[in-house]
Tab-separated table of C-alpha atoms in Angstrom:
chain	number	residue	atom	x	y	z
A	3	UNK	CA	108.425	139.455	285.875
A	4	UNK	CA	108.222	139.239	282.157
A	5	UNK	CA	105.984	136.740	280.129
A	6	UNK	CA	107.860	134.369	278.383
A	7	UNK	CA	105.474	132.806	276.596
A	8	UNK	CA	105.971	133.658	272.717
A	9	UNK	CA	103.963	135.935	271.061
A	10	UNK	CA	102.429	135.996	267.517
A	11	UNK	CA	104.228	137.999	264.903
A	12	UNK	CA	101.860	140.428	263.037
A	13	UNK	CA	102.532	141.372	259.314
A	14	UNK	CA	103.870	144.699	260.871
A	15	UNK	CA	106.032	143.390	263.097
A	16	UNK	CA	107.636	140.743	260.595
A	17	UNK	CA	108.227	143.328	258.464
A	18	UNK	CA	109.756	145.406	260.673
A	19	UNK	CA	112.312	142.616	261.288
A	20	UNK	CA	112.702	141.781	258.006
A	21	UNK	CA	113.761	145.497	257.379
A	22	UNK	CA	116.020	145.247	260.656
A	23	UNK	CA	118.022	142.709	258.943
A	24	UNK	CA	118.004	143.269	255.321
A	25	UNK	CA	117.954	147.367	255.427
A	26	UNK	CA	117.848	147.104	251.345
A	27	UNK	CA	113.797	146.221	251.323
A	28	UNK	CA	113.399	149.826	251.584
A	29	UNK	CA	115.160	150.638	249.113
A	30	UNK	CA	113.637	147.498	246.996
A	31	UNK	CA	109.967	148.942	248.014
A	32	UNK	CA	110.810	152.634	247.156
A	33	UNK	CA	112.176	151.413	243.582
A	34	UNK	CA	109.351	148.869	242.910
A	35	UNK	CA	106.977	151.764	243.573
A	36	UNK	CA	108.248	154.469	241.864
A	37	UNK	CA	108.027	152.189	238.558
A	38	UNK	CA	105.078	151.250	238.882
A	39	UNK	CA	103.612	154.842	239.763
A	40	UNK	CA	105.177	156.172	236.717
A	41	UNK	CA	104.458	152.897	234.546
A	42	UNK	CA	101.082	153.671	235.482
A	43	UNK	CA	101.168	157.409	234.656
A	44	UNK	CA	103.312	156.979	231.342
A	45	UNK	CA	103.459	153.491	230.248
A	46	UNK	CA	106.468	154.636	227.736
A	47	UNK	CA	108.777	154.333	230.664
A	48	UNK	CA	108.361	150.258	230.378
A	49	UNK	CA	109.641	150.413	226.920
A	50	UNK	CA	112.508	148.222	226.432
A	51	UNK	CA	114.474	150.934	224.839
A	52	UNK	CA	114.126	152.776	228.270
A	53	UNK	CA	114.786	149.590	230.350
A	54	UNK	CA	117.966	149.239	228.369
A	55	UNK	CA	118.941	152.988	228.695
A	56	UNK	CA	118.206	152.620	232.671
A	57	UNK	CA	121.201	149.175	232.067
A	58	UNK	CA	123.300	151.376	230.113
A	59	UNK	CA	123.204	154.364	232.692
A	60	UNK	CA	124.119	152.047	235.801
A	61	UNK	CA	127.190	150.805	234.301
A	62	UNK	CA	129.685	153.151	235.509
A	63	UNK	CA	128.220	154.353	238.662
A	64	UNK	CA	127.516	150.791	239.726
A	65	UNK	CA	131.093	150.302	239.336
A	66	UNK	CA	132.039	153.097	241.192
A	67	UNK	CA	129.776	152.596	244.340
A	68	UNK	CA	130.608	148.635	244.532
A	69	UNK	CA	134.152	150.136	245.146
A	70	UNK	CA	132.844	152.867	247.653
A	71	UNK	CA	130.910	150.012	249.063
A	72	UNK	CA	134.145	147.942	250.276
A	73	UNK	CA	136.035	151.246	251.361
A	74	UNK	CA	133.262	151.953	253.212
A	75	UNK	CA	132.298	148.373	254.998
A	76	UNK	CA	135.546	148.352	255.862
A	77	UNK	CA	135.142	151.779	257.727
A	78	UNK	CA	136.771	154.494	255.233
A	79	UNK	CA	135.185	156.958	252.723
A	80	UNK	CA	136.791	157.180	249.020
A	81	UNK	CA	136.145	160.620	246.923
A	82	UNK	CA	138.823	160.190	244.692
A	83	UNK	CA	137.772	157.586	242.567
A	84	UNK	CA	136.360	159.836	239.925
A	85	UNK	CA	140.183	161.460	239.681
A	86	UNK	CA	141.287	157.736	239.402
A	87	UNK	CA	138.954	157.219	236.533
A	88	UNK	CA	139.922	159.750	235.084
A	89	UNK	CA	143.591	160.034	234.804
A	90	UNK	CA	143.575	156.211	233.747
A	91	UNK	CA	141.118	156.566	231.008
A	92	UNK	CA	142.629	159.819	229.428
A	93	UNK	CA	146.035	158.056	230.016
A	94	UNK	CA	145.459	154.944	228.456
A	95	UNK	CA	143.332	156.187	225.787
A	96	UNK	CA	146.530	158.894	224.522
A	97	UNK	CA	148.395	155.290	225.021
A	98	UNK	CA	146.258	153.450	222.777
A	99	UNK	CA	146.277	156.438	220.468
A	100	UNK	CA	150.066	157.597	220.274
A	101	UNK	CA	152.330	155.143	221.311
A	102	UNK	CA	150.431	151.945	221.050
A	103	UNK	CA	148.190	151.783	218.238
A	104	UNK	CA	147.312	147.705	217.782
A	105	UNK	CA	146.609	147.499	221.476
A	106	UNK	CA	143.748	144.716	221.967
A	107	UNK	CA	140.942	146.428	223.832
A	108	UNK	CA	141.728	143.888	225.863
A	109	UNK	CA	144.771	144.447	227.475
A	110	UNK	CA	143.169	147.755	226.998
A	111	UNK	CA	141.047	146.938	229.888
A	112	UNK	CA	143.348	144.996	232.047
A	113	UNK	CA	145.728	147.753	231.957
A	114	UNK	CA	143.564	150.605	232.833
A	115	UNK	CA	141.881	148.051	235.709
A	116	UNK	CA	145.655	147.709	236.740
A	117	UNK	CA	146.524	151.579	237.227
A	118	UNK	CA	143.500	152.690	238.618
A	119	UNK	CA	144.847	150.229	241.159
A	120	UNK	CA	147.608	151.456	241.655
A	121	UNK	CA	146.236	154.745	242.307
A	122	UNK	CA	144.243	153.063	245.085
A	123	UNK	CA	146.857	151.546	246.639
A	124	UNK	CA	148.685	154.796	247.326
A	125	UNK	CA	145.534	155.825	248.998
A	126	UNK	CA	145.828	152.926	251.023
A	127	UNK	CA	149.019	153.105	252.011
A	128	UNK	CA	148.593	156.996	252.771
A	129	UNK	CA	145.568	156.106	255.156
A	130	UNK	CA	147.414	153.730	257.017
A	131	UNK	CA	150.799	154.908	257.501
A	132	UNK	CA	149.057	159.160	258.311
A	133	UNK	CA	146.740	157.515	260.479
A	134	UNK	CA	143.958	160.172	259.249
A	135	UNK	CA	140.365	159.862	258.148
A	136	UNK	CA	140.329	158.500	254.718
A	137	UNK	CA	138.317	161.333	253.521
A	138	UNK	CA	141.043	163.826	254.170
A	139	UNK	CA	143.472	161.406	252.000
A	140	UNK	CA	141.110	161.426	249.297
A	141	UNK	CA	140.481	164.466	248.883
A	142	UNK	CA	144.120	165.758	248.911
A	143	UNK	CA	144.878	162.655	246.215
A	144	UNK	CA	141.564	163.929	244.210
A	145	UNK	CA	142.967	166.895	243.826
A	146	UNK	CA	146.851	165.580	243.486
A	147	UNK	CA	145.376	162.900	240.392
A	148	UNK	CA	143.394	165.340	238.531
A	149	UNK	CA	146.049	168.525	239.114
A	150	UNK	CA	148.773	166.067	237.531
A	151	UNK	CA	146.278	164.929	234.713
A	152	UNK	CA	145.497	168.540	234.073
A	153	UNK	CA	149.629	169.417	234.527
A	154	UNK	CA	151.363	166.854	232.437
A	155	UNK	CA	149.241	164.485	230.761
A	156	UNK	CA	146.714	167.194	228.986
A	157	UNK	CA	143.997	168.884	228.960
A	158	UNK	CA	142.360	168.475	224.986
A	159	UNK	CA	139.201	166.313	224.529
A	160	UNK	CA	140.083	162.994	222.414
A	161	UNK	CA	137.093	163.007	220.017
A	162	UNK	CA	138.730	160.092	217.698
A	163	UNK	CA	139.155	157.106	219.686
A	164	UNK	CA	141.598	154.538	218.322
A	165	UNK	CA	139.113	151.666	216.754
A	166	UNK	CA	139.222	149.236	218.943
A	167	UNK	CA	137.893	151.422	221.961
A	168	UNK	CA	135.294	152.734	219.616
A	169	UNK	CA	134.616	149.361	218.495
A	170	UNK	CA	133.699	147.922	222.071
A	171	UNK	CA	131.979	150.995	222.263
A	172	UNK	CA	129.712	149.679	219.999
A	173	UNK	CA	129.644	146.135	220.755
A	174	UNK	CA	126.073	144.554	220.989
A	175	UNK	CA	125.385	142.123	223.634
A	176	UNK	CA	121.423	142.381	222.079
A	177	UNK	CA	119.920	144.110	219.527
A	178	UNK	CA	116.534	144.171	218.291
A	179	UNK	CA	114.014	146.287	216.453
A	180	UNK	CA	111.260	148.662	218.123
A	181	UNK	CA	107.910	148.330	216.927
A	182	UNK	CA	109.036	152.444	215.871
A	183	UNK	CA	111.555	150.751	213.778
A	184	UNK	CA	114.122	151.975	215.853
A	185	UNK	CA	117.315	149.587	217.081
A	186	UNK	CA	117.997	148.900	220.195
A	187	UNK	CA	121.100	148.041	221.474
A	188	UNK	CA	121.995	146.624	224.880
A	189	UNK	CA	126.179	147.101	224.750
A	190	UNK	CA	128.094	144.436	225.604
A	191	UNK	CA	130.266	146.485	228.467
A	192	UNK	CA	127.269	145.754	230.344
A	193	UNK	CA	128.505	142.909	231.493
A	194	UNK	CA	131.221	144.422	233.733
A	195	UNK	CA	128.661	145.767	235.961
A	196	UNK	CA	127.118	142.088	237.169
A	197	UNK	CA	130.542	140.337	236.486
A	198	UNK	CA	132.060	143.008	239.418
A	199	UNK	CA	129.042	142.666	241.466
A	200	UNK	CA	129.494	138.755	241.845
A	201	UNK	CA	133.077	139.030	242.245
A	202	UNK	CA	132.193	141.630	245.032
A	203	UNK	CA	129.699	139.693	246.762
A	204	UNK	CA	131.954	136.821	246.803
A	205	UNK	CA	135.214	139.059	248.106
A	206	UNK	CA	132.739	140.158	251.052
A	207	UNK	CA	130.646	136.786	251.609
A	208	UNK	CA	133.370	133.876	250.935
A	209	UNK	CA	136.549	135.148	251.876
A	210	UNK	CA	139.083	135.604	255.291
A	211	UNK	CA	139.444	139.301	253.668
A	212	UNK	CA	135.815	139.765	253.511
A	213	UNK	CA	135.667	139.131	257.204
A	214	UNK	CA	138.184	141.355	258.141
A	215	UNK	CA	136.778	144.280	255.930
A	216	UNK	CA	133.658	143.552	257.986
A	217	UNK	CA	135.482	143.767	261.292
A	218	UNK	CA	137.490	146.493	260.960
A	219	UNK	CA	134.672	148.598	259.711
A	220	UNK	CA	133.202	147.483	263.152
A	221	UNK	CA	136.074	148.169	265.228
A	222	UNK	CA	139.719	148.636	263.825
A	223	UNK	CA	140.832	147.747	267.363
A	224	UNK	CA	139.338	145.027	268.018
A	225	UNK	CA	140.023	143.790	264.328
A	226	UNK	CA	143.698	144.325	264.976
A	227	UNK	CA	143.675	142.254	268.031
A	228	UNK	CA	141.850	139.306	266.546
A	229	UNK	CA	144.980	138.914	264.155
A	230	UNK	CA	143.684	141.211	261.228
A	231	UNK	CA	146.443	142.962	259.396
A	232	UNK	CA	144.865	146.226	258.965
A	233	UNK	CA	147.534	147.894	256.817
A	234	UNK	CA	146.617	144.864	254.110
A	235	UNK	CA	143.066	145.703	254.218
A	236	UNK	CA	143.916	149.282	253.715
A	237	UNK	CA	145.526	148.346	250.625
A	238	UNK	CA	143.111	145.940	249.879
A	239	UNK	CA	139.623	147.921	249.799
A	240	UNK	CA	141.496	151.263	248.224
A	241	UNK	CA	143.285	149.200	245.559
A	242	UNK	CA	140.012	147.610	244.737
A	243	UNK	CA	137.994	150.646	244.677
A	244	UNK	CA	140.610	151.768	242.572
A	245	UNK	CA	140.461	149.170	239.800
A	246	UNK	CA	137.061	149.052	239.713
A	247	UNK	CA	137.248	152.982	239.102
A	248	UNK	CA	140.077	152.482	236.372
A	249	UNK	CA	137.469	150.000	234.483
A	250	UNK	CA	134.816	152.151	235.241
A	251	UNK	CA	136.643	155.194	233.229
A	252	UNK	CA	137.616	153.197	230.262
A	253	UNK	CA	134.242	151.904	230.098
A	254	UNK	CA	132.872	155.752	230.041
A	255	UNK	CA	135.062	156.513	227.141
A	256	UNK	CA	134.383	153.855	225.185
A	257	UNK	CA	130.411	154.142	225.553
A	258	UNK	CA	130.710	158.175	225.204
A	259	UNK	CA	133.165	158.183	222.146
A	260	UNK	CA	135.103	160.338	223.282
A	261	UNK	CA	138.029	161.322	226.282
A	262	UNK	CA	137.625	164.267	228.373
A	263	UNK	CA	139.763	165.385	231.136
A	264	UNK	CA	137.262	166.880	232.799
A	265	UNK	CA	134.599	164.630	232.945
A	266	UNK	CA	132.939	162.684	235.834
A	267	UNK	CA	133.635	165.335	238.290
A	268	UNK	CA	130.724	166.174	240.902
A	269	UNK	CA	129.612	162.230	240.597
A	270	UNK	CA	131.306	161.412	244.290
A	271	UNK	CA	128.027	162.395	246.273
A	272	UNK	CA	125.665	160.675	244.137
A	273	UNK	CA	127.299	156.922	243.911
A	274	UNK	CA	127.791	157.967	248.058
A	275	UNK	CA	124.232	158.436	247.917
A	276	UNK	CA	123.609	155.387	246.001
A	277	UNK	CA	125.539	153.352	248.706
A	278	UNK	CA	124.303	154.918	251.306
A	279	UNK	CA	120.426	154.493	250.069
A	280	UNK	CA	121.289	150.970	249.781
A	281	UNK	CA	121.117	150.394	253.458
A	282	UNK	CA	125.074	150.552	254.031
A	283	UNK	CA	126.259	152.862	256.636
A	284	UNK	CA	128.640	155.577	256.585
A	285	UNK	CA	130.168	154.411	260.040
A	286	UNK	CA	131.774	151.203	258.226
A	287	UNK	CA	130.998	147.613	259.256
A	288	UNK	CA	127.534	147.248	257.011
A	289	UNK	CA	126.221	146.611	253.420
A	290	UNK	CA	125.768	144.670	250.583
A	291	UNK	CA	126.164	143.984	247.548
A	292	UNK	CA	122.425	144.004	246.426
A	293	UNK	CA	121.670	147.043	248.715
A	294	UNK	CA	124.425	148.855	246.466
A	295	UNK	CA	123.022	147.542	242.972
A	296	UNK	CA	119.194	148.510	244.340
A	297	UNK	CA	120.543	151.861	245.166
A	298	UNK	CA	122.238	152.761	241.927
A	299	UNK	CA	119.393	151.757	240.235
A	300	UNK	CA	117.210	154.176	242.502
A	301	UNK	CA	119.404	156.687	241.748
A	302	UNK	CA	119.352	156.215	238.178
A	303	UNK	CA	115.422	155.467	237.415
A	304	UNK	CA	114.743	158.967	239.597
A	305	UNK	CA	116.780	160.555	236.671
A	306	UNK	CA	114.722	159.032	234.015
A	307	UNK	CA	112.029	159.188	235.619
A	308	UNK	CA	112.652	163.449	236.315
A	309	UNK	CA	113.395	163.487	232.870
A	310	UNK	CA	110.325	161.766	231.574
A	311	UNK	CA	108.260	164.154	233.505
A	312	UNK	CA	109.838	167.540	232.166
A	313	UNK	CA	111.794	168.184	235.650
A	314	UNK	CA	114.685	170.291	235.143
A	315	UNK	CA	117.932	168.628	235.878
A	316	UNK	CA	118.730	171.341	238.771
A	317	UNK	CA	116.176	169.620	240.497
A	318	UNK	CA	117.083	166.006	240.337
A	319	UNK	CA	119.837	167.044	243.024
A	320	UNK	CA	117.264	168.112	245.532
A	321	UNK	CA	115.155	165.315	244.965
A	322	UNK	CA	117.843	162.777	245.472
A	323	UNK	CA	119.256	164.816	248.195
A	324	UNK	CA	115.875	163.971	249.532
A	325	UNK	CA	115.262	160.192	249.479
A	326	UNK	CA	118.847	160.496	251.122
A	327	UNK	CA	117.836	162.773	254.206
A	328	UNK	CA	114.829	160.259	254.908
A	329	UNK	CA	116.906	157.183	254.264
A	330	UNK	CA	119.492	158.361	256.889
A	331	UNK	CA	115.976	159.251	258.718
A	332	UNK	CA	115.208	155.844	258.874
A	333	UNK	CA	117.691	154.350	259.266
A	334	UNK	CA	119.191	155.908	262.304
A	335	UNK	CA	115.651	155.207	263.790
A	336	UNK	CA	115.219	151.871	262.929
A	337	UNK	CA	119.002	151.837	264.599
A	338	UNK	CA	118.015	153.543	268.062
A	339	UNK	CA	114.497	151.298	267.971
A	340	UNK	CA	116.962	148.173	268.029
A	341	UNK	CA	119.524	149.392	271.069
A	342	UNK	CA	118.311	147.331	274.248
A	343	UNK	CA	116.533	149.357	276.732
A	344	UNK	CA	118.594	149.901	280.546
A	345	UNK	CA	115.858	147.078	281.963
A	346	UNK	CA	117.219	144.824	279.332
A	347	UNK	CA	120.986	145.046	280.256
């Protein structure tokens, strides 16, 4: 017979719950000590100009994995998106360019947001209606996107934006002087990044569609039978993914100056990596928004901070490919240490 009496919680064991539930304190601990271990070693890396660099960086991937977050709650996997971002920003930037010059960067944005969800949705409807994994899909409509890009569309680097892309390009949100007398600029596309990340959070925290994302990433059967329409949240989470990867291309362009075909490409595995480090699982039904945003920036200090130290940038692969290998480590652990043991059920 078991004791029932309750027993005291130790720091360990509190922890270890707290860890069981909210999987991103890892990643929280890992990023909080990295900082301050190279803080400590270089105090130049608390500079604000390289704070503000570290913002800058996290801009597009964030909005690329809080799309490959909601593809992959809901139990999918997305590799396309950087085709998506990239046919809409070379698109709409010849657009902007050629046919319509006095464009407001505006509708700029909302139109580039609205084909790169388009895009999405035909990889939603393709991963209902084929009934395949969604990472077969994407990677035939990866390579569909960027072959009719590279086909029709062109193939020469833009390197004169038209000025009002180059202009929010350049927009400040803050500037101030370094005690070097350099300027430092936070831009004010920024803002996308923690705009989407709210609207995210509140898609998967506040709405019927965030619960069914949730429970078909659990089980699509049992989602189905509960009333959940799983062709709409096919369309749903690829669409989304999709705009967010259309904003995420214009914003590139804009910050880089320029429009190349061929950019973003090899970028998949390391926003996957960035999700994935956040505590989300590739198996669908798990992760959060925070998780996500704690993993990019993981991701993105460990390439400043490989930088700062004179690491070659071959390397920063195997590193990351690293702190993912003992993140999967742990977590698949921490997974079989929950299951109930046979004298339990």
């Amino acid at each position: 017979m078991r004791d029932a009496s309750p027993k005291r919680a130790g720091p360990g064991h509190r922890l270890s719950d707290l860890v069981r539930r909210r999987p991103e304190t890892i990643t929280f601990i890992l990023l909080v000590a990295i900082c301050i271990g190279v803080a400590l070693a270089n105090p130049a890396f608390l500079q604000p100009s390289t704070l503000i660099d570290i913002g800058r960086a996290s801009v597009v991937i964030g909005l690329f994995a809080l799309g490959t977050l909601v593809v992959l709650a809901a139990g999918g996997i997305d590799v396309s998106f950087t085709a998506i971002a990239a046919f809409t920003m070379y698109s709409m930037t010849l657009v902007a360019q050629k046919y319509l010059p006095g464009l407001p960067i505006a509708a700029v944005l909302v139109m580039a947001t609205l084909g790169g969800a388009l895009l999405g949705l035909i990889n939603g409807l393709l991963v209902h209606h084929l009934r395949v994994p969604s990472l077969i899909v994407t990677i035939g409509t990866q390579y569909l996107f960027r072959g009719f890009l590279l086909a029709f569309i062109g193939t020469v680097w833009i390197m004169s934006l038209p000025p009002q892309m180059g202009a929010f390009g350049r927009l400040a949100l803050l500037r101030f002087e370094a005690a070097s007398g350099a300027t430092i600029t936070l831009p004010a596309y920024f803002l996308a990044l923690p705009i989407a990340a709210l609207v995210t959070w509140w898609i998967l925290n506040r709405t019927l569609m965030g619960r069914a994302i949730f429970a078909m990433g659990g089980n699509a059967d049992i989602a189905a039978r509960l009333g959940y329409s799983l062709r709409t949240v096919h369309l749903f989470v690829f669409g989304y993914a999709g705009a967010l990867a259309g904003l995420a291309g214009i914003i590139h362009v804009c910050a880089n100056r320029q429009a190349n075909p061929f950019d973003l490409v090899g970028t998949e595995i390391t926003v996957i990596a960035a999700v994935v480090l956040g505590g989300a699982r590739i198996t669908g039904g798990t992760g959060t928004v925070l998780g996500t945003v704690l993993g990019v920036l993981l991701i993105v200090v460990l390439n400043n901070v490989l930088v700062l130290v004179g690491i070659p940038s071959t390397w920063q692969r195997l590193v990351i490919g690293i702190f993912i290998l003992l993140a999967a480590a742990f977590f698949v652990t921490r997974q079989k240490r929950n299951l109930p043991s046979p004298s339990e059920t």
